[in-house]
Short mmCIF file of C-alpha atoms and ligand atoms in Angstrom, two decimals:
data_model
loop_
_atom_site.label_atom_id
_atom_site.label_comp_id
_atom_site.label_asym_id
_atom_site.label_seq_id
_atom_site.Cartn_x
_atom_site.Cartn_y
_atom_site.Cartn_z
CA UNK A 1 -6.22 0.99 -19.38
CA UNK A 2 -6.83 4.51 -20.15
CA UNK A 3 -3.83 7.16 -18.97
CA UNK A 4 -3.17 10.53 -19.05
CA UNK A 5 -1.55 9.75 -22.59
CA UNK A 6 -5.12 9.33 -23.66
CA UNK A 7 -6.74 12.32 -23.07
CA UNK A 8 -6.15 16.30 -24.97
CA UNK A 9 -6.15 18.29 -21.55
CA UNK A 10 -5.47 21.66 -23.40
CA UNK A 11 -7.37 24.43 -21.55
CA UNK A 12 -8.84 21.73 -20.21
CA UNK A 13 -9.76 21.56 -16.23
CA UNK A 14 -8.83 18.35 -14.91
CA UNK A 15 -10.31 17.49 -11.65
CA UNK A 16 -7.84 14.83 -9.89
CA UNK A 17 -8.31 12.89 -6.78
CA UNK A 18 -5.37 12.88 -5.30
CA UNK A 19 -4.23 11.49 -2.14
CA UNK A 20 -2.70 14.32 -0.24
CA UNK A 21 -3.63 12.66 3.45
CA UNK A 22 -0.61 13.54 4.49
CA UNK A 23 1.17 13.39 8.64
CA UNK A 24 1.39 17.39 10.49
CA UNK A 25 3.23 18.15 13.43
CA UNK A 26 1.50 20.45 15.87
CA UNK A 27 2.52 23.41 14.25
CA UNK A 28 0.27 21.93 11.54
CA UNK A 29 3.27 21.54 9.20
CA UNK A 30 3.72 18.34 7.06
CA UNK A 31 6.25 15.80 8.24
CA UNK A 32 6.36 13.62 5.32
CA UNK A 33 5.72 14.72 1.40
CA UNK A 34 5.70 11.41 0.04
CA UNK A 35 2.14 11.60 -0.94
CA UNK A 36 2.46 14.49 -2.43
CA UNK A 37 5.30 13.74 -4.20
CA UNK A 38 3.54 10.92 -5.71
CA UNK A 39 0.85 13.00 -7.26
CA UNK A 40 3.80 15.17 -8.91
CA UNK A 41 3.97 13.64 -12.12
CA UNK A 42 0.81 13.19 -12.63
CA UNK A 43 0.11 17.15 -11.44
CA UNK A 44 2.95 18.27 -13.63
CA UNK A 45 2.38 15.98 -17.19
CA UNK A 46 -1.67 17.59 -17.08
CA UNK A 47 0.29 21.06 -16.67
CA UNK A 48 2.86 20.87 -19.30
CA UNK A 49 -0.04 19.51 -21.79
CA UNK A 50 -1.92 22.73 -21.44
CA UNK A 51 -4.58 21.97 -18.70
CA UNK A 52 -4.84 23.03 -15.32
CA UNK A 53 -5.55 20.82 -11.92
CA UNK A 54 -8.19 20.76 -9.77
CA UNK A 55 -7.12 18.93 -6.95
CA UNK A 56 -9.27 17.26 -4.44
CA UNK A 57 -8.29 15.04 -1.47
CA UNK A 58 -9.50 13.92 2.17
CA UNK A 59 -6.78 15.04 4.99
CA UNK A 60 -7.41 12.75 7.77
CA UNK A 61 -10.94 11.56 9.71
CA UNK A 62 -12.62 14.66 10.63
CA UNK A 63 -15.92 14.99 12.00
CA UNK A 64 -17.51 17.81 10.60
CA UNK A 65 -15.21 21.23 9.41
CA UNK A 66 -12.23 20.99 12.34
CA UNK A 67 -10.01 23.04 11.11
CA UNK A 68 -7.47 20.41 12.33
CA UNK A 69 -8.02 18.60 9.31
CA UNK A 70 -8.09 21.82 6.66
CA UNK A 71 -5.92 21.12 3.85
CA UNK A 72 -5.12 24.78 4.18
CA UNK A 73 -1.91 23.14 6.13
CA UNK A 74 -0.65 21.83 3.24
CA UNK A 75 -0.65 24.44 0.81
CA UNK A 76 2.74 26.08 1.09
CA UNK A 77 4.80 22.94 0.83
CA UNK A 78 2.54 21.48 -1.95
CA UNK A 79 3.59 24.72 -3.79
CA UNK A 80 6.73 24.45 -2.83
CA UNK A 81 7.01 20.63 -4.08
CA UNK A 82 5.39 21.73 -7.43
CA UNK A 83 7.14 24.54 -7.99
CA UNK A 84 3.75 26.09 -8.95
CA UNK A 85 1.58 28.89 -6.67
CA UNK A 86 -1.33 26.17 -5.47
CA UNK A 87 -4.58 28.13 -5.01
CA UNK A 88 -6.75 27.18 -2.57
CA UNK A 89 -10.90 27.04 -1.69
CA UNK A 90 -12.50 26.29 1.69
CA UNK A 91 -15.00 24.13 0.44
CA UNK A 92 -14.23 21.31 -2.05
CA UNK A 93 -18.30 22.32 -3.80
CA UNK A 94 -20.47 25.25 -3.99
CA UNK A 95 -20.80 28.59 -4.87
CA UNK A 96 -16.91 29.50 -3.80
CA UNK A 97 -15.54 26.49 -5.05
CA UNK A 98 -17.42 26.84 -8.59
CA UNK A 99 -16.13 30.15 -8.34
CA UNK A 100 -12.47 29.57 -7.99
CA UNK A 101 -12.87 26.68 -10.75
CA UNK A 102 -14.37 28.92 -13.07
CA UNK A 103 -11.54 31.28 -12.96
CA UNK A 104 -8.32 28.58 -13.25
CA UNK A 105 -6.08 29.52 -16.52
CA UNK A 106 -4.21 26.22 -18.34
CA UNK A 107 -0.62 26.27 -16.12
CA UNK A 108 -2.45 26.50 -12.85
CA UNK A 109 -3.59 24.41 -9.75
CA UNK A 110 -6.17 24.79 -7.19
CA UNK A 111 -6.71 22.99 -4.39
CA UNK A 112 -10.07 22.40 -2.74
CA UNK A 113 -10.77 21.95 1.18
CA UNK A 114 -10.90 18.90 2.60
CA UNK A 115 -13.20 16.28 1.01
CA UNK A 116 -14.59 14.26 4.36
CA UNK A 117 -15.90 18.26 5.68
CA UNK A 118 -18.75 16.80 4.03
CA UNK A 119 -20.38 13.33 5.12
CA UNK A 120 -21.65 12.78 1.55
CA UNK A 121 -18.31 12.02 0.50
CA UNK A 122 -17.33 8.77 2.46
CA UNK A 123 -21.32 7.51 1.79
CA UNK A 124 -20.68 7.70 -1.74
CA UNK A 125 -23.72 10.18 -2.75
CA UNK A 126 -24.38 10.54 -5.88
CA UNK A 127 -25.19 14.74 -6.02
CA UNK A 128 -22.04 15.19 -4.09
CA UNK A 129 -20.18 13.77 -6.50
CA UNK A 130 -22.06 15.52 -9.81
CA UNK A 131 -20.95 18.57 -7.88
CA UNK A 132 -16.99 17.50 -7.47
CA UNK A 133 -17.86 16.83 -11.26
CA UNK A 134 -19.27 20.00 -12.33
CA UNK A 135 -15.95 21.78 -11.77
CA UNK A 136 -13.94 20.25 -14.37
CA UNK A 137 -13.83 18.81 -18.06
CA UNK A 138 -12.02 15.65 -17.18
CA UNK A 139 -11.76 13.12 -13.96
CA UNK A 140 -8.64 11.57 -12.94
CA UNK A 141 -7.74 9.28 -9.74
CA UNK A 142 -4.39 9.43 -8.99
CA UNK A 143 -5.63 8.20 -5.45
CA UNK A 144 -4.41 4.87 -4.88
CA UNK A 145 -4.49 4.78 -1.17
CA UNK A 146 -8.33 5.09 -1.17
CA UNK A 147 -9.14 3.40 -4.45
CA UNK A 148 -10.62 0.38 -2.67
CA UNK A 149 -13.21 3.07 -1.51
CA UNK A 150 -16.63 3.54 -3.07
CA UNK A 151 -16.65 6.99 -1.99
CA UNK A 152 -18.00 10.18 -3.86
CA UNK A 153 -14.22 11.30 -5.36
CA UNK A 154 -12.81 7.71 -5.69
CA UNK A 155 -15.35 5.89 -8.17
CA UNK A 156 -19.13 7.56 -8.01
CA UNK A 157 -18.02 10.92 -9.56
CA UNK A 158 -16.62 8.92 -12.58
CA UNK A 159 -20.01 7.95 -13.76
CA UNK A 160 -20.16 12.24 -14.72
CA UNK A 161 -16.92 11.89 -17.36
CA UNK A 162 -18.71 8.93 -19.46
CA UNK A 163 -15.47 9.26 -22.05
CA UNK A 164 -13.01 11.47 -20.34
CA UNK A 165 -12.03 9.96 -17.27
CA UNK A 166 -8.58 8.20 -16.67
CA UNK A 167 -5.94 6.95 -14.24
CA UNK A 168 -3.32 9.12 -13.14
CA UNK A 169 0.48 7.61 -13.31
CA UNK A 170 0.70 6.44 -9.58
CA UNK A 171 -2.40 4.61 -9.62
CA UNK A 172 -1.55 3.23 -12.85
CA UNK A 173 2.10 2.55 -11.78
CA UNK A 174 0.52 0.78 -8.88
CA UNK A 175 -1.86 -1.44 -10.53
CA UNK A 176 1.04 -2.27 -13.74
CA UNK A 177 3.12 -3.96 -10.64
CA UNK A 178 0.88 -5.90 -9.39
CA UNK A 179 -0.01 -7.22 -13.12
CA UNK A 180 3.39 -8.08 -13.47
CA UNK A 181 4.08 -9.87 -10.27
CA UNK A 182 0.45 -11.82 -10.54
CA UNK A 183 -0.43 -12.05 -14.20
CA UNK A 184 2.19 -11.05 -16.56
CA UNK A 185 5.22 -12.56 -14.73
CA UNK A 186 8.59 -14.35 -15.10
CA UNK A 187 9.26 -17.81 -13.72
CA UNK A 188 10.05 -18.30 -11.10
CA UNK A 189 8.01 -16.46 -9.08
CA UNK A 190 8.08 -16.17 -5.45
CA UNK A 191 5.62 -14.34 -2.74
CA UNK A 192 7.03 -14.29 0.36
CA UNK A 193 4.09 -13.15 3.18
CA UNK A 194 5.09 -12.70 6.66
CA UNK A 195 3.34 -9.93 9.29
CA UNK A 196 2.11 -11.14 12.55
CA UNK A 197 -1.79 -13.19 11.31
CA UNK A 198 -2.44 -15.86 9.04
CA UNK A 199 -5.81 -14.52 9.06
CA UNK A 200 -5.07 -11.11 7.73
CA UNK A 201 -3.07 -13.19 5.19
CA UNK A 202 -5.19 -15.97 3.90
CA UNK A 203 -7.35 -14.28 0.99
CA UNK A 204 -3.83 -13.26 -0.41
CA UNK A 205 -2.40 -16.50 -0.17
CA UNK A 206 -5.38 -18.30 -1.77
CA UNK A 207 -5.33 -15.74 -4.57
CA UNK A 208 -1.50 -16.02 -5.31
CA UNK A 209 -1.11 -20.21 -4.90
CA UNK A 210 -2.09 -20.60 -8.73
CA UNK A 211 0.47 -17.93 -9.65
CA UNK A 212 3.32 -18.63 -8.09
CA UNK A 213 6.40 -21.24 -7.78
CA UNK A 214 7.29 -20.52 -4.25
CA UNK A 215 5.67 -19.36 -0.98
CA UNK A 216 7.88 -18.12 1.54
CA UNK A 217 6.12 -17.81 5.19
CA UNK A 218 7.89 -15.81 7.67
CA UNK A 219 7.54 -13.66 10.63
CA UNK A 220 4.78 -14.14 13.49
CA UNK A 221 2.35 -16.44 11.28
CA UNK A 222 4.61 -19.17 10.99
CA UNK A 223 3.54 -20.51 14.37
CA UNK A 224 -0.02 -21.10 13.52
CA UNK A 225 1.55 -23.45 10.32
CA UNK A 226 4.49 -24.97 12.94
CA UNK A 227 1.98 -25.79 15.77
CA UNK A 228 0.00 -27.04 13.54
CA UNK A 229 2.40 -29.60 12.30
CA UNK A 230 3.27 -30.93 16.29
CA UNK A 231 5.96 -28.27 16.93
CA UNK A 232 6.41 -26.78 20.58
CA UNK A 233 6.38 -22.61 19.69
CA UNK A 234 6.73 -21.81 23.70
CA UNK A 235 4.81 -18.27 23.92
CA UNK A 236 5.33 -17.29 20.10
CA UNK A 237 2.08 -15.60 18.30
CA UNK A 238 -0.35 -18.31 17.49
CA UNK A 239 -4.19 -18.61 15.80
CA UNK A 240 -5.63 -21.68 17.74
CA UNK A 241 -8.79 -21.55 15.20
CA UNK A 242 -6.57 -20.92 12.26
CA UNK A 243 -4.12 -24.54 12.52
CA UNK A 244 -6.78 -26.28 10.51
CA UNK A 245 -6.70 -23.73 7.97
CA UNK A 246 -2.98 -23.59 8.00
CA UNK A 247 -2.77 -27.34 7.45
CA UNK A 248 -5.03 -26.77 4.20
CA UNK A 249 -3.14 -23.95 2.49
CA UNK A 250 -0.19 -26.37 3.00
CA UNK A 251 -2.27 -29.12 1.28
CA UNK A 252 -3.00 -26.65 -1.30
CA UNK A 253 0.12 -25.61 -2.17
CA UNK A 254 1.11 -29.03 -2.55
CA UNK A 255 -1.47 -30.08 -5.09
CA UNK A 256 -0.90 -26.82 -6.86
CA UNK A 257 3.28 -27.75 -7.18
CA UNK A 258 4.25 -24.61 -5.41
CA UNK A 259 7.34 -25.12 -2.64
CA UNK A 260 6.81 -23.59 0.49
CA UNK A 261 9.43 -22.59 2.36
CA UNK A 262 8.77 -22.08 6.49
CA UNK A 263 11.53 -21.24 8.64
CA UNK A 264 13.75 -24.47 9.84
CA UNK A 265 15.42 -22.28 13.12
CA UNK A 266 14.81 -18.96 15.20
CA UNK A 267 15.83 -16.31 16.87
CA UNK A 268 13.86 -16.61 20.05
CA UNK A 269 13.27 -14.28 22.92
CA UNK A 270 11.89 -14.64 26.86
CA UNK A 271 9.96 -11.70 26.38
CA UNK A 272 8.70 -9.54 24.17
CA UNK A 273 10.91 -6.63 24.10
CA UNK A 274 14.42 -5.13 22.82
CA UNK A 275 16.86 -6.10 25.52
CA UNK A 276 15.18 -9.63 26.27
CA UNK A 277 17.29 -12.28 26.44
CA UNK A 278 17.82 -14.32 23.06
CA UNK A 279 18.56 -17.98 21.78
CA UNK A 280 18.40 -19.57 18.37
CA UNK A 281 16.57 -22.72 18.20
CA UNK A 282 15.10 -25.00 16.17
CA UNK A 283 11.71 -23.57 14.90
CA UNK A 284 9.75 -26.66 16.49
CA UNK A 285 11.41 -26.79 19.46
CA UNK A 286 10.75 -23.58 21.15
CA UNK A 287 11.23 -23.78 25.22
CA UNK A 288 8.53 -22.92 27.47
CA UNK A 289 7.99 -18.96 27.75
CA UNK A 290 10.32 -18.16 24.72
CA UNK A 291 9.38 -16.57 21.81
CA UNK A 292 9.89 -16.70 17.71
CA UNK A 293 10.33 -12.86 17.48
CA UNK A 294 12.64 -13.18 14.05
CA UNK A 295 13.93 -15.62 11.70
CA UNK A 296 17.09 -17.47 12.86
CA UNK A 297 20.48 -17.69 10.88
CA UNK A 298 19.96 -20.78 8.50
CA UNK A 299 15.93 -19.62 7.72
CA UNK A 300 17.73 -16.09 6.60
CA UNK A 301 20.23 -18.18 4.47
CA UNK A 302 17.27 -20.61 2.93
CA UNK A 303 15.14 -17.46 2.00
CA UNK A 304 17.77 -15.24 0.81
CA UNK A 305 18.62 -18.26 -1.42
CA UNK A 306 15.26 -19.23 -2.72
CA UNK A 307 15.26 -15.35 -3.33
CA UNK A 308 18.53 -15.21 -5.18
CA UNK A 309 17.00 -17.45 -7.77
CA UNK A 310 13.29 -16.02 -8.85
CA UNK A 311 12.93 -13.90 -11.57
CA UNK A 312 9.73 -12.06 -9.72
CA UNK A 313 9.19 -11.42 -6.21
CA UNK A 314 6.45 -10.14 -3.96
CA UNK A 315 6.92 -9.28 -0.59
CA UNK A 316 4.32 -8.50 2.16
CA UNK A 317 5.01 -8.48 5.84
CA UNK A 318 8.29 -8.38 8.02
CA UNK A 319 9.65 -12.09 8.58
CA UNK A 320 10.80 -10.70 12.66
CA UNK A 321 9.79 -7.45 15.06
CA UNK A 322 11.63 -5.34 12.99
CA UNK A 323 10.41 -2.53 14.86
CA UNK A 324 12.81 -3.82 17.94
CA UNK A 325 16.66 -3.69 16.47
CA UNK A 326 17.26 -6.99 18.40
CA UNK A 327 15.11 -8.60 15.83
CA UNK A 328 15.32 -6.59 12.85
CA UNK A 329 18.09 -8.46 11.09
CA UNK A 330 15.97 -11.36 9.54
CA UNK A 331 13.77 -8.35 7.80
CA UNK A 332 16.87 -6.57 6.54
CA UNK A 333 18.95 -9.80 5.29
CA UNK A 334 15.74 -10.63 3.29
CA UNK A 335 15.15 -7.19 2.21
CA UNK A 336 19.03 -7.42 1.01
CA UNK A 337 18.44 -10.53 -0.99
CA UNK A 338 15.29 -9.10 -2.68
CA UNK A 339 17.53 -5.93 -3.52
CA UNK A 340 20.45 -8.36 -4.91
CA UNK A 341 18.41 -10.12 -6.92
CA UNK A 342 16.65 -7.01 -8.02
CA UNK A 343 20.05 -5.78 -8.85
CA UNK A 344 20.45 -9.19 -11.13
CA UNK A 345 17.04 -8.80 -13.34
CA UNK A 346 14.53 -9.71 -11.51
CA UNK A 347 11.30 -7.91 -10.46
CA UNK A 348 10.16 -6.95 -7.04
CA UNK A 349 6.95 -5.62 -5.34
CA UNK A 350 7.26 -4.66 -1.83
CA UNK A 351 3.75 -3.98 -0.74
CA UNK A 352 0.52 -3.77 1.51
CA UNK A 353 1.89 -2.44 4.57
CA UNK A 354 4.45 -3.10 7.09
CA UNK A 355 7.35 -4.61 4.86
CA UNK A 356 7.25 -0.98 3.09
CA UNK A 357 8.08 0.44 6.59
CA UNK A 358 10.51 -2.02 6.81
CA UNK A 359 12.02 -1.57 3.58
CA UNK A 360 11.63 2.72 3.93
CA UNK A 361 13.23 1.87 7.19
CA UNK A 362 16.28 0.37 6.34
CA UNK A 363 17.00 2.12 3.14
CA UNK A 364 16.09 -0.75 0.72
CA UNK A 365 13.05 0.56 -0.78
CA UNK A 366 15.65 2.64 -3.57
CA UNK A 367 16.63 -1.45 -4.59
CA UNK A 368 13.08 -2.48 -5.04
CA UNK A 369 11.55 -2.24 -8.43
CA UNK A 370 8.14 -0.83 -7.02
CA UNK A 371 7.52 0.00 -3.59
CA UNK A 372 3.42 0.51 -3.10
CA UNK A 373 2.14 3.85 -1.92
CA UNK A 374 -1.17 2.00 -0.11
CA UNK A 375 -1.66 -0.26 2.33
CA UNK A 376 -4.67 -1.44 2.33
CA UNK A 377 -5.71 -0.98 -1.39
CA UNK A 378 -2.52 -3.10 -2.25
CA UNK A 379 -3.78 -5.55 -0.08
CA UNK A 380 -6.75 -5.75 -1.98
CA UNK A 381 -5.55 -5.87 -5.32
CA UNK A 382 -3.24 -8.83 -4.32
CA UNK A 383 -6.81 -10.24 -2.59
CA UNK A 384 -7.74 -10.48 -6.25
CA UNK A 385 -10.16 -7.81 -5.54
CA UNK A 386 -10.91 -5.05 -8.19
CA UNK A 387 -10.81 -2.14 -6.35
CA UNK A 388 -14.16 0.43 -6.70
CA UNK A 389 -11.72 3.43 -8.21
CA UNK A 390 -10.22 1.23 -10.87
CA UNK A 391 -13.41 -0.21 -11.64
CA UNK A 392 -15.06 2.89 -11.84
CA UNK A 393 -12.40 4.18 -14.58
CA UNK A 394 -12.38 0.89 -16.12
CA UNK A 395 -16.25 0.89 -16.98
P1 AMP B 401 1.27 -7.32 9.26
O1 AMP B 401 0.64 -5.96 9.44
O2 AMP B 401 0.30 -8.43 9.33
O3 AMP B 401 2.14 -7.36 8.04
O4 AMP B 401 2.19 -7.55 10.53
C1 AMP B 401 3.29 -6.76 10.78
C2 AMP B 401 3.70 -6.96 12.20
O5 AMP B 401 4.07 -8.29 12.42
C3 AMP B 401 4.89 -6.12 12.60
O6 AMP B 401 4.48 -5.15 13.52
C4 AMP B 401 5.86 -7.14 13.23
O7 AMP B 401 6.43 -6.68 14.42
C5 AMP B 401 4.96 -8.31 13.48
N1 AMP B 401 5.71 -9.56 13.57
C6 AMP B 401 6.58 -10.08 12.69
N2 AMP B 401 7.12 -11.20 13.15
C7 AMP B 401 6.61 -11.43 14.38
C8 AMP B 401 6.80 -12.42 15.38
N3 AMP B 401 7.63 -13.43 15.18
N4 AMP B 401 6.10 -12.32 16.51
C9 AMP B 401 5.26 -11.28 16.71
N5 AMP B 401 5.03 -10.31 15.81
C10 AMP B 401 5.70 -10.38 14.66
#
């Protein structure tokens, strides 16, 4: 896997997709630098080796140039998050852009306008993405939150930097940690999925039930698996069509040895919303027009335990509606265990969506090992897929 370590960029001109879609208030400033901060290291190592950065990113879904979506917003705080004077263009090609690229000294960064101004860029075209190319000596994707896009910045424009092209640290950060949970990982190793669908779900689980020891199903999908097995769920979340298919991972996981773990009680609601009223039942014994909305006391206790004792853990999706406090606690008690047994050696991956909210949320992302920067490309990855911008680095 080539890395910045594998590349001279003195006086060179890197050109890096970044991922600098970042949130703005109304007054157009940006309410969360995560992003950015991501792309730091990456921005800073090139720097400090004697190059400078072009940067290039896509702020939001514009149609056409609104200047809504002009990464001109972003340019004071990514300077002030550098700690370097970010230039910027107001078109990411042509004669300005060339321009401005032609005149960037080692130690400095330019930033060019928003990538999706031009239509070219999301279909992947092949002269848009010579162009990106032509401004720089070297191609680098530090993008992971679009790098299961074929677009012109995320994989085409690779084919232009036949032997200087490489991943920046967060992407390959991001694709290291999911090596190690899937591939390259200590026994005993257990995913725990939870989120509201089975069918969002099921291409991860049938990827992961050959690599791991346990499956732990939580949160709104467990239904689907419960009703399936006879069990009254009342008015919890259900997939009708999906019980069959729920009945076969089961099967699977059997023949394949891995222990499955679904939740024996919950905490159940008689409507969907904060100040409902609230029982704990048994999980297959649900009364008519209650709800599973989180996992009850002795599912918390079971999954924190099966936790305590793997050596490599992978979490996707909330095991409650952690969004309402009444039924957050399921989602923090397991997000404690991971953190404990973080804390004791073992590795863990909080990823592909809501479960990093979750963990941001409730100030357990600092006890993870990684916490993924993408949703959906982390999703993939764990899908089994090979995502276009690795792929496109990789070749
Ligand atoms: P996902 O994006 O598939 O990971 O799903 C995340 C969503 O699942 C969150 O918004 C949770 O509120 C929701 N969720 C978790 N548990 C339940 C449940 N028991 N009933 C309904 N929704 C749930």
């Amino acid at each position: 896997m080539k890395t910045l370590a594998d590349i001279d960029f003195s006086n060179k001109k890197a050109v890096i997709r970044v991922d600098f879609n970042v949130p703005l208030n109304d007054e157009f400033q940006v309410t969360d630098t995560t992003r950015i901060e991501a792309a730091k290291p990456t921005i800073i190592e090139i720097l400090e080796a004697g190059g400078s950065c072009i940067l290039m990113s896509h702020l939001g879904r514009p149609k056409g140039c609104q200047e809504e979506f002009s990464l001109k917003h972003i340019v004071g705080t990514a300077s002030d998050l550098l700690g370097v004077n970010v230039k910027f263009v107001d078109d990411c090609v042509g004669s300005a852009a060339e321009a401005a690229a032609a005149e960037l000294e080692p130690g400095e960064i330019l930033l060019l306008e928003n990538l999706r101004y031009h239509p070219e860029e999301t279909a992947g075209d092949e002269a848009f993405a010579k162009a990106l190319a032509s401004l720089g000596d070297v191609y680098v994707n530090d993008a992971f939150g679009t790098a299961h896009r074929a677009h012109a910045s995320t994989a085409v424009i690779a084919q232009f930097f036949p032997d200087h092209k490489c991943f920046g640290l967060l992407l390959a950060k991001e694709i290291a940690s999911v090596d190690k949970v899937l591939n390259n990982s200590e026994k005993p190793v257990t995913a725990i999925l939870g989120g509201a669908k089975v069918s969002s779900k099921i291409t991860i689980i049938e990827n992961i039930l050959d690599k791991v020891d346990h499956l732990i199903i939580g949160g709104g999908m467990t239904f689907t698996f419960i009703k399936a097995q006879g069990g009254s769920i009342g008015d919890s979340l259900v997939e009708d069509d999906k019980m069959e298919l729920a009945l076969d991972i089961l099967k699977q996981a059997e023949a394949k040895g891995v222990q499955v773990h679904l939740p024996t009680d919950v905490l159940a609601a008689d409507g969907f919303a904060n100040d409902a009223n609230t029982q704990v039942c048994p999980i297959n014994e649900i009364p008519y027009n209650w709800m599973g909305l989180d996992a009850g006391p002795d599912t918390r206790e079971a999954f924190a335990k099966v936790v305590s004792q793997s050596k490599t853990i992978l979490w996707n999706g909330p095991v409650g509606v952690f969004e309402m406090e009444s039924f957050a606690n399921g989602t923090i008690s397991l997000g404690e265990a991971i953190v404990a047994a973080t804390e004791n050696g073992a590795f863990s991956l909080v990823g592909g969506g809501d479960s990093v909210a979750a963990a941001k949320q409730f100030g357990l992302a600092e006890g993870m090992s990684y916490v993924s920067t993408g949703g959906g490309a982390m999703l993939e990855m764990l899908e089994g897929k090979t995502l276009p911008g690795v792929a496109a680095i990789l070749d």
